[in-house]
Amino acid sequence: MDNILTLWPKRLKSHHDAASLVEKYQKAEKATEADFSAKLEERPENNPKAMYVHVPWCDRICSFCNMNRKQADAALTAYPARLAAELEKYGKTRYLRESRFEAIFFGGGTPTVLSTEQLATVLSALRKNVHLAEDCEFTFESTLHNLQEDKIGLLTQYGVNRISVGIQTFSERGRQFYNRTYNRQQALDKLRTLQKLFHGDVCVDIIYNFPGSCSFRNFQKAGSKRF
């Protein structure tokens, strides 16, 4: 860890901690609800556009994560319909009617904690109300245990072409420490199955340089770039 500290004198524990650095170069400005509503009725500028959709629930809480998420509970049941209603509402605005989005990102939490039927509710509303560019990068964050075959098929059906999987580590000790589902070999097997079933890009998140972690060289030995 010492070699990391010589490169970066201060550790940033999450994306939120980076705000103080970003604000040195870009002043933060907050919009009121009225400002936001007015912007949505303006003609959109001709620039790249992206949309982020947050699903703040997980069915298993990892020890390393400090993002806006919580254990799945009864409130999750009503969330898909609420998201669909929001997409319907904003889809009527000029900004969305006249925009083409080059990136859609579902993050969390774990968006694939939603059932296949719940995902269909949200994705149907999104495709109805949001216009995607022909080469749109459409991403879902997920864990391996939430990716059943029917969900993979549904994501493909609605145009998802990139899945970002929270592997974090292939170290047996690390997987236990971070409360990950599956051991190293099971995780590799699940990734191979995912690649066969999903015809888009499969990406993995890796936490590196913690004591006992699997180095990138060992990661390659575990099965190469194609797992």
PDB file of N, CA, C and O in Angstrom, residues 43-49 95 98-100 102:
ATOM      1  N   ARG A  43     -35.309  23.723 -26.098  1.00  0.00           N
ATOM      2  CA  ARG A  43     -34.769  22.885 -27.168  1.00  0.00           C
ATOM      3  C   ARG A  43     -33.418  22.352 -26.717  1.00  0.00           C
ATOM      4  O   ARG A  43     -32.540  23.107 -26.299  1.00  0.00           O
ATOM      5  N   PRO A  44     -33.197  21.058 -26.773  1.00  0.00           N
ATOM      6  CA  PRO A  44     -31.922  20.503 -26.304  1.00  0.00           C
ATOM      7  C   PRO A  44     -30.759  20.904 -27.194  1.00  0.00           C
ATOM      8  O   PRO A  44     -30.913  21.035 -28.412  1.00  0.00           O
ATOM      9  N   GLU A  45     -29.621  21.135 -26.577  1.00  0.00           N
ATOM     10  CA  GLU A  45     -28.416  21.445 -27.345  1.00  0.00           C
ATOM     11  C   GLU A  45     -27.966  20.206 -28.110  1.00  0.00           C
ATOM     12  O   GLU A  45     -28.253  19.069 -27.730  1.00  0.00           O
ATOM     13  N   ASN A  46     -27.241  20.430 -29.190  1.00  0.00           N
ATOM     14  CA  ASN A  46     -26.767  19.337 -30.025  1.00  0.00           C
ATOM     15  C   ASN A  46     -25.435  18.820 -29.483  1.00  0.00           C
ATOM     16  O   ASN A  46     -24.368  19.066 -30.045  1.00  0.00           O
ATOM     17  N   ASN A  47     -25.491  18.124 -28.349  1.00  0.00           N
ATOM     18  CA  ASN A  47     -24.289  17.580 -27.738  1.00  0.00           C
ATOM     19  C   ASN A  47     -24.584  16.176 -27.203  1.00  0.00           C
ATOM     20  O   ASN A  47     -25.747  15.777 -27.093  1.00  0.00           O
ATOM     21  N   PRO A  48     -23.547  15.393 -26.886  1.00  0.00           N
ATOM     22  CA  PRO A  48     -23.792  14.026 -26.387  1.00  0.00           C
ATOM     23  C   PRO A  48     -24.582  14.041 -25.090  1.00  0.00           C
ATOM     24  O   PRO A  48     -24.361  14.885 -24.223  1.00  0.00           O
ATOM     25  N   LYS A  49     -25.496  13.096 -24.950  1.00  0.00           N
ATOM     26  CA  LYS A  49     -26.346  13.043 -23.761  1.00  0.00           C
ATOM     27  C   LYS A  49     -26.324  11.634 -23.169  1.00  0.00           C
ATOM     28  O   LYS A  49     -26.257  10.645 -23.892  1.00  0.00           O
ATOM     29  N   TYR A  95     -37.409  18.422 -23.979  1.00  0.00           N
ATOM     30  CA  TYR A  95     -36.008  17.988 -23.911  1.00  0.00           C
ATOM     31  C   TYR A  95     -35.874  16.511 -24.272  1.00  0.00           C
ATOM     32  O   TYR A  95     -35.006  16.128 -25.060  1.00  0.00           O
ATOM     33  N   GLU A  98     -36.994  15.578 -28.051  1.00  0.00           N
ATOM     34  CA  GLU A  98     -36.107  15.984 -29.143  1.00  0.00           C
ATOM     35  C   GLU A  98     -34.652  15.563 -28.930  1.00  0.00           C
ATOM     36  O   GLU A  98     -33.773  15.976 -29.693  1.00  0.00           O
ATOM     37  N   SER A  99     -34.390  14.743 -27.932  1.00  0.00           N
ATOM     38  CA  SER A  99     -33.017  14.321 -27.643  1.00  0.00           C
ATOM     39  C   SER A  99     -32.761  12.884 -28.082  1.00  0.00           C
ATOM     40  O   SER A  99     -33.669  12.057 -28.136  1.00  0.00           O
ATOM     41  N   ARG A 100     -31.510  12.611 -28.381  1.00  0.00           N
ATOM     42  CA  ARG A 100     -31.027  11.251 -28.606  1.00  0.00           C
ATOM     43  C   ARG A 100     -29.928  10.983 -27.582  1.00  0.00           C
ATOM     44  O   ARG A 100     -28.993  11.762 -27.462  1.00  0.00           O
ATOM     45  N   GLU A 102     -26.828   8.907 -26.000  1.00  0.00           N
ATOM     46  CA  GLU A 102     -25.721   8.062 -26.451  1.00  0.00           C
ATOM     47  C   GLU A 102     -25.270   7.080 -25.380  1.00  0.00           C
ATOM     48  O   GLU A 102     -24.468   6.182 -25.660  1.00  0.00           O
TER      49      GLU A 102
END
